[in-house]
């Protein structure tokens, strides 16, 4: 194997390594964003369910038709 072939193979291996590193970096960033989004959405859902008024009080305040429609 002469020098040119060795350099071409080395360049291909280096390029593949760089592509794999970039792919893993992007994947890491996306996973971090997804985890943060899940925590934020989970926090909103938890706060909404924790501080929401009881369903019975909500149904009493509405008319019968609205309560039946909302319960669907």
Short mmCIF file of C-alpha atoms in Angstrom, two decimals:
data_model
loop_
_atom_site.label_atom_id
_atom_site.label_comp_id
_atom_site.label_asym_id
_atom_site.label_seq_id
_atom_site.Cartn_x
_atom_site.Cartn_y
_atom_site.Cartn_z
CA UNK A 1 0.00 0.00 0.00
CA UNK A 2 1.54 3.28 -1.01
CA UNK A 3 1.32 6.61 0.78
CA UNK A 4 -1.61 8.00 -1.25
CA UNK A 5 -3.87 5.03 -0.52
CA UNK A 6 -2.98 5.18 3.16
CA UNK A 7 -3.77 8.88 3.33
CA UNK A 8 -7.11 8.37 1.55
CA UNK A 9 -8.09 5.59 3.97
CA UNK A 10 -6.96 7.71 6.93
CA UNK A 11 -9.03 10.66 5.65
CA UNK A 12 -12.13 8.50 5.23
CA UNK A 13 -11.77 7.08 8.75
CA UNK A 14 -11.25 10.59 10.13
CA UNK A 15 -14.33 11.90 8.31
CA UNK A 16 -16.49 9.02 9.58
CA UNK A 17 -15.23 9.62 13.12
CA UNK A 18 -16.08 13.32 12.86
CA UNK A 19 -19.58 12.59 11.53
CA UNK A 20 -20.22 10.13 14.38
CA UNK A 21 -19.02 12.67 16.97
CA UNK A 22 -21.28 15.38 15.52
CA UNK A 23 -24.23 12.95 15.46
CA UNK A 24 -23.74 12.05 19.13
CA UNK A 25 -23.37 15.72 20.09
CA UNK A 26 -26.65 16.60 18.33
CA UNK A 27 -28.36 13.59 19.92
CA UNK A 28 -27.13 14.66 23.36
CA UNK A 29 -28.50 18.19 22.85
CA UNK A 30 -31.87 16.86 21.63
CA UNK A 31 -32.19 14.47 24.57
CA UNK A 32 -31.41 17.32 26.97
CA UNK A 33 -34.07 19.51 25.35
CA UNK A 34 -36.62 16.66 25.54
CA UNK A 35 -35.87 16.06 29.22
CA UNK A 36 -36.26 19.77 30.04
CA UNK A 37 -39.53 19.92 28.06
CA UNK A 38 -40.86 16.84 29.87
CA UNK A 39 -40.01 18.37 33.25
CA UNK A 40 -41.68 21.68 32.35
CA UNK A 41 -44.83 20.00 31.00
CA UNK A 42 -44.92 17.66 34.01
CA UNK A 43 -44.63 20.66 36.32
CA UNK A 44 -47.53 22.42 34.61
CA UNK A 45 -49.70 19.29 34.77
CA UNK A 46 -48.79 18.72 38.43
CA UNK A 47 -49.55 22.33 39.39
CA UNK A 48 -52.81 22.35 37.43
CA UNK A 49 -54.03 19.12 39.04
CA UNK A 50 -52.81 20.17 42.50
CA UNK A 51 -54.37 23.64 42.56
CA UNK A 52 -57.50 23.03 40.43
CA UNK A 53 -60.85 23.43 42.18
CA UNK A 54 -62.75 20.21 42.90
CA UNK A 55 -64.92 18.95 40.06
CA UNK A 56 -68.08 18.97 42.23
CA UNK A 57 -67.81 22.74 42.82
CA UNK A 58 -67.32 23.28 39.10
CA UNK A 59 -70.44 21.27 38.19
CA UNK A 60 -72.57 23.00 40.82
CA UNK A 61 -71.64 26.43 39.47
CA UNK A 62 -72.80 25.52 35.93
CA UNK A 63 -76.25 24.79 34.62
CA UNK A 64 -77.28 21.17 34.08
CA UNK A 65 -76.88 21.34 30.31
CA UNK A 66 -73.35 22.75 30.48
CA UNK A 67 -72.31 20.24 33.13
CA UNK A 68 -73.61 17.35 31.02
CA UNK A 69 -71.88 18.73 27.93
CA UNK A 70 -68.57 19.27 29.76
CA UNK A 71 -68.64 15.77 31.26
CA UNK A 72 -68.70 14.31 27.74
#
